[in-house]
PDB file of C-alpha atoms in Angstrom:
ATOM      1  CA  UNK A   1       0.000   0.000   0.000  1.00 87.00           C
ATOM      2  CA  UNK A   2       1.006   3.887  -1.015  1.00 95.00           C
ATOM      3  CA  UNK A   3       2.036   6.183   1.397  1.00 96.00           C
ATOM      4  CA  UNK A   4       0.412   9.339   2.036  1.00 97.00           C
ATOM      5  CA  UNK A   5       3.194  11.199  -0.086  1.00 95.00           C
ATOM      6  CA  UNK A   6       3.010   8.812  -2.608  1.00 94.00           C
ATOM      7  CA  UNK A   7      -0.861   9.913  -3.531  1.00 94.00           C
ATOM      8  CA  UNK A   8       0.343  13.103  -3.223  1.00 93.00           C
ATOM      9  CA  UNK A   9       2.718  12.702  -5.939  1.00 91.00           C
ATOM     10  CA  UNK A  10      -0.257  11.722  -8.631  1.00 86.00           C
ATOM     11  CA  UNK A  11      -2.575  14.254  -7.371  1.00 83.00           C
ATOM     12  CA  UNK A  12      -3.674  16.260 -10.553  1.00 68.00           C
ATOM     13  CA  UNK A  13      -3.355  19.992  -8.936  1.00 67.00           C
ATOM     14  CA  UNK A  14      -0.547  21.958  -7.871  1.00 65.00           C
ATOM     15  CA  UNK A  15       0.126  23.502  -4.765  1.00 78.00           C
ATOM     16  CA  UNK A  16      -1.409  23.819  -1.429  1.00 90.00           C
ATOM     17  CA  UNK A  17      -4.982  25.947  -1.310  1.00 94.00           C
ATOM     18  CA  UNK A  18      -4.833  27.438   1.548  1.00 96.00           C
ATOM     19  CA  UNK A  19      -6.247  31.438   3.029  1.00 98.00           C
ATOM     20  CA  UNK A  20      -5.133  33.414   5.846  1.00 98.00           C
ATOM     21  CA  UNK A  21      -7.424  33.398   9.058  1.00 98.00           C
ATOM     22  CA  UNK A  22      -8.120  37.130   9.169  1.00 98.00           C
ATOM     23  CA  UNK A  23      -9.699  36.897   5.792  1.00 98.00           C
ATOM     24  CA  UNK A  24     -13.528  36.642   5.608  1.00 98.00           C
ATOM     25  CA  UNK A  25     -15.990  33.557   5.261  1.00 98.00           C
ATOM     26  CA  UNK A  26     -17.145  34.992   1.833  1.00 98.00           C
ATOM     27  CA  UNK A  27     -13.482  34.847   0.513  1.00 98.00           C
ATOM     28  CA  UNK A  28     -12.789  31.205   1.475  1.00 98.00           C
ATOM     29  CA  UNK A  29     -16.435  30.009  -0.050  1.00 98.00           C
ATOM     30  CA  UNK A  30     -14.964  31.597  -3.283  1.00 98.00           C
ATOM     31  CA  UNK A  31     -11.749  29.894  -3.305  1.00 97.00           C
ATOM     32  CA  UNK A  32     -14.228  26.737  -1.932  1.00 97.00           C
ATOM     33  CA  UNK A  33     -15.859  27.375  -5.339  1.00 97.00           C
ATOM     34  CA  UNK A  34     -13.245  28.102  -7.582  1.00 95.00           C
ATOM     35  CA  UNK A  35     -11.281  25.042  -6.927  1.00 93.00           C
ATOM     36  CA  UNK A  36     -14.442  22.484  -6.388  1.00 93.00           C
ATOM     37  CA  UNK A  37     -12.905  21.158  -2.930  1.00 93.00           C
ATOM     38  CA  UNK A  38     -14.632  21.196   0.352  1.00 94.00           C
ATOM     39  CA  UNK A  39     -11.702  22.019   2.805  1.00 96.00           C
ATOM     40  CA  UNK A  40      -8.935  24.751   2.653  1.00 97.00           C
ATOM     41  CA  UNK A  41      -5.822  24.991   4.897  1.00 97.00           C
ATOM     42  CA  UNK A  42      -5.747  28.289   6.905  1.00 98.00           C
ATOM     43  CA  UNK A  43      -2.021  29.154   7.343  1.00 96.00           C
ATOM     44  CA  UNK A  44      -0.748  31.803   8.745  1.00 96.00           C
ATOM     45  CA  UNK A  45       2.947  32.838   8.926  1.00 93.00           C
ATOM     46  CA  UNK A  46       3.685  29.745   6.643  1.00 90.00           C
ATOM     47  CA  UNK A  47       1.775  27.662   9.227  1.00 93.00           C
ATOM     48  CA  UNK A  48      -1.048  25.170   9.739  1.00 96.00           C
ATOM     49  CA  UNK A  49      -3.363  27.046  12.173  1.00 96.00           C
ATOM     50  CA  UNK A  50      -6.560  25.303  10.948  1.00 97.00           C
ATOM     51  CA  UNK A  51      -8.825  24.118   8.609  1.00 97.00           C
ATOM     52  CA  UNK A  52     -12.301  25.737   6.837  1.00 98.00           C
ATOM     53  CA  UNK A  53     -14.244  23.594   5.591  1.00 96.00           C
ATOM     54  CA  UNK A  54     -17.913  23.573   4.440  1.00 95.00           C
ATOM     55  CA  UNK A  55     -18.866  21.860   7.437  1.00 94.00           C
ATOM     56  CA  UNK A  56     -17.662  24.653   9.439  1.00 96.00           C
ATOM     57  CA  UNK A  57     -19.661  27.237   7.452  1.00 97.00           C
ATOM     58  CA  UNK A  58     -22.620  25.393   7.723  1.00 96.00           C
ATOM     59  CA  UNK A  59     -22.438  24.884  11.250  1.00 95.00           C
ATOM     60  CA  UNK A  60     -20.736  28.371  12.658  1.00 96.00           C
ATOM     61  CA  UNK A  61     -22.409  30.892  10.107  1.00 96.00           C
ATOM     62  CA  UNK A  62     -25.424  29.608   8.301  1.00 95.00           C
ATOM     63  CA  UNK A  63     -26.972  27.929  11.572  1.00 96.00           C
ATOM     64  CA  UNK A  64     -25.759  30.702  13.714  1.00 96.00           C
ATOM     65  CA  UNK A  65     -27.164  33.356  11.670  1.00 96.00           C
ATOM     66  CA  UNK A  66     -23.377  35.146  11.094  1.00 97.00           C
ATOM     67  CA  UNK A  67     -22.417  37.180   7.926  1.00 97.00           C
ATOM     68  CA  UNK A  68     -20.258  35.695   5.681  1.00 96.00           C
ATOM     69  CA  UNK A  69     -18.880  38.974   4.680  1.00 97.00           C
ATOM     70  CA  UNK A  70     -17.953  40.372   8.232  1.00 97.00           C
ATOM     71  CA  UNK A  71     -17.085  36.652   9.962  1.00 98.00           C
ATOM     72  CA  UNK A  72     -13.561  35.736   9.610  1.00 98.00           C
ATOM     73  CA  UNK A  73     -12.077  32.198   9.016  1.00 98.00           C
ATOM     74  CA  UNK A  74     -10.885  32.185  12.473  1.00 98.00           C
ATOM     75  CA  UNK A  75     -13.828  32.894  14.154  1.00 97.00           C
ATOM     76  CA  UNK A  76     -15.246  29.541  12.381  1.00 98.00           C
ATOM     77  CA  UNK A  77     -12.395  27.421  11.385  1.00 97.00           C
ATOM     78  CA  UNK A  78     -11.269  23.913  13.238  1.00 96.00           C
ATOM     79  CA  UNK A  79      -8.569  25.025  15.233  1.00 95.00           C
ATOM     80  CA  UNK A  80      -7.523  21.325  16.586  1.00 95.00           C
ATOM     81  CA  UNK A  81      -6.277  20.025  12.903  1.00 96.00           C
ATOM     82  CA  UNK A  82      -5.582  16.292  12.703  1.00 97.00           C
ATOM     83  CA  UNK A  83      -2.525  15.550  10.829  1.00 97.00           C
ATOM     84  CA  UNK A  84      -0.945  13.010   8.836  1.00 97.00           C
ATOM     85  CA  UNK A  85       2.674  12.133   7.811  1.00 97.00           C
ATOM     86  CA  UNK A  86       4.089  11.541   4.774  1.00 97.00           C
ATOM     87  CA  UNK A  87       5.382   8.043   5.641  1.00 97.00           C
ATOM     88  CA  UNK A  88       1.534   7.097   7.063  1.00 98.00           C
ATOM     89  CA  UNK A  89       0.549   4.185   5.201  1.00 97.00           C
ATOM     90  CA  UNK A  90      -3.140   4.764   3.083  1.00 97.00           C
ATOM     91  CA  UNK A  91      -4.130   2.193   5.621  1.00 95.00           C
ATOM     92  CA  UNK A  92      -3.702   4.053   8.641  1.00 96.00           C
ATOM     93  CA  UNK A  93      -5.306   7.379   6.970  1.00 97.00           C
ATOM     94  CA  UNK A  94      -8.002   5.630   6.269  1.00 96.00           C
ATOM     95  CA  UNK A  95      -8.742   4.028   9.971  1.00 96.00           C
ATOM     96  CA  UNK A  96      -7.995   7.614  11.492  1.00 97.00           C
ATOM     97  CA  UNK A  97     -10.337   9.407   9.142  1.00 97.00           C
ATOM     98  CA  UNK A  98     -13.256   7.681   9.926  1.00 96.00           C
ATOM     99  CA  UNK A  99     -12.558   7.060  13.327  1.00 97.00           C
ATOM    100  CA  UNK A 100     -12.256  10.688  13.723  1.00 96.00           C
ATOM    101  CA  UNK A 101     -14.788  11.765  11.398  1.00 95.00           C
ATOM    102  CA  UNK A 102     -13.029  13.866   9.342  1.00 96.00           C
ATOM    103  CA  UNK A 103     -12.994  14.289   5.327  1.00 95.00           C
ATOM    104  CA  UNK A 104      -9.767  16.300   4.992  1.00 96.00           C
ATOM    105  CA  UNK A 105      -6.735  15.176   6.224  1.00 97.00           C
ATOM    106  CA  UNK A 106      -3.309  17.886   6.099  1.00 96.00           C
ATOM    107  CA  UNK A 107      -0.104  15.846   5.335  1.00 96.00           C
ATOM    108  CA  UNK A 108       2.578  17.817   7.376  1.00 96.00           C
ATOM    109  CA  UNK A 109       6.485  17.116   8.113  1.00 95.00           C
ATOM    110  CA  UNK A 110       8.276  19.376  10.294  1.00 90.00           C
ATOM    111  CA  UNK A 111       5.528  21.730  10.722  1.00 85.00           C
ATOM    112  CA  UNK A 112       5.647  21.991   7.077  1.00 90.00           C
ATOM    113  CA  UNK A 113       2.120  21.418   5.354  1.00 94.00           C
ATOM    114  CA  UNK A 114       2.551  19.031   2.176  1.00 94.00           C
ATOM    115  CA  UNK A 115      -0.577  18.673   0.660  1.00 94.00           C
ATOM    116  CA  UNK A 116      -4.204  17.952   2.002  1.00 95.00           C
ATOM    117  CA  UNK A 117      -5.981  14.521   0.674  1.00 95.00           C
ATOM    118  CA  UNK A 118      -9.543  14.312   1.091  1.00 93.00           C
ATOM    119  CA  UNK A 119     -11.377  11.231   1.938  1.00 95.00           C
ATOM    120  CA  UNK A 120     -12.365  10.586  -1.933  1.00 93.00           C
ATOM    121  CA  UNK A 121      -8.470  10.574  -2.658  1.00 93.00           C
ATOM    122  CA  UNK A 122      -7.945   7.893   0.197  1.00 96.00           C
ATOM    123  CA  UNK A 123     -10.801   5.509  -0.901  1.00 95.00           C
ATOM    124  CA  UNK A 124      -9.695   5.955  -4.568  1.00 93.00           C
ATOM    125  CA  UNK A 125      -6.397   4.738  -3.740  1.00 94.00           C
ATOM    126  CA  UNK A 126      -7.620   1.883  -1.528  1.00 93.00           C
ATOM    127  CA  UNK A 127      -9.987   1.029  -4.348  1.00 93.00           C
ATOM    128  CA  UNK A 128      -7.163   0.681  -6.658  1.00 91.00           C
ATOM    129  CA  UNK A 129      -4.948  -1.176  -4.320  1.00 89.00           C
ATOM    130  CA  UNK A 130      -7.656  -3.963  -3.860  1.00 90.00           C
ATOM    131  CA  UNK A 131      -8.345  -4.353  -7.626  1.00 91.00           C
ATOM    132  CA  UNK A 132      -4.741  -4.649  -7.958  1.00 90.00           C
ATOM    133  CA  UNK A 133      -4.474  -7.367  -5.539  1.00 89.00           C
ATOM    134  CA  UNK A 134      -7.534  -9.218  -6.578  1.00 90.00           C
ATOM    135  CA  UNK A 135      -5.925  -8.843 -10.166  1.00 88.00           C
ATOM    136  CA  UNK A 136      -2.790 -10.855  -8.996  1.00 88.00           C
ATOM    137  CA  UNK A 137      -4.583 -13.766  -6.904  1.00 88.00           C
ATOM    138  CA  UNK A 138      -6.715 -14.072  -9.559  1.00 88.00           C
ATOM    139  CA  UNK A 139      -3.478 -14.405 -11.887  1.00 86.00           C
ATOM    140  CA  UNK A 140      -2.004 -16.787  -8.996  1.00 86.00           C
ATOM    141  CA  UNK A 141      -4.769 -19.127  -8.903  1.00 91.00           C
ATOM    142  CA  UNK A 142      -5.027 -18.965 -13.096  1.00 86.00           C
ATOM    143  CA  UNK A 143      -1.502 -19.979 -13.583  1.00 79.00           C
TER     144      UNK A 143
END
């Protein structure tokens, strides 16, 4: 099985999409959009400080009745961010995402943010490991 920096490798954009925590709601639901993802890294100072998602707008502003426009990420963002590492087996993201219940999962090293995988990119890849296994014990058992 891949490692978490290993999926990272093949993932098809570039760079880390991330906003600044002093920045408004309305700006991250535009990067949200812009990108099609449902998670952005807040960073600040060229660190992980949190995570927006559209969980967190749903729950802090829509349900709470706060502007979008005048709320900042920070006031709304998941401060306690759940990491993996690069060398974390697909495996082991996997179990800690849903045990967690989390969709997003930051791959740092050294306080250093790599990339961010979402749950779709760990179930694609453990998808593809099992077909490849079932594709060589069926080839075993043929031969």
């Amino acid at each position: 099985m891949k490692t978490l920096q290993q999926v990272l490798a093949h993932k098809t954009h570039q760079g880390i999409i991330s906003i600044a925590p002093n920045r408004p709601v309305y700006d991250a639901l535009i990067i949200l959009a812009e990108y099609q993802i449902g998670a952005l890294a807040v960073i600040k100072d060229g660190e992980l400080v949190g995570i927006f998602s559209e969980r967190d707008y749903a729950r802090e502003v829509i349900l709470k009745g706060r502007s979008s426009k005048t709320t900042t990420v920070s006031e709304v963002m998941t401060s306690k961010v759940i990491t993996g590492k690069p060398d974390d087996l697909v495996e082991s993201a996997m179990s800690t995402m849903l045990e967690k219940r989390i969709r997003h999962l930051p791959v740092v090293e050294q306080n250093k943010m790599l990339g961010m995988l979402s749950i779709g990119d760990i179930l694609k890849e453990t998808i593809h490991y099992q077909q490849t296994l079932i594709a060589q014990l069926e080839s075993y058992i043929h031969s």
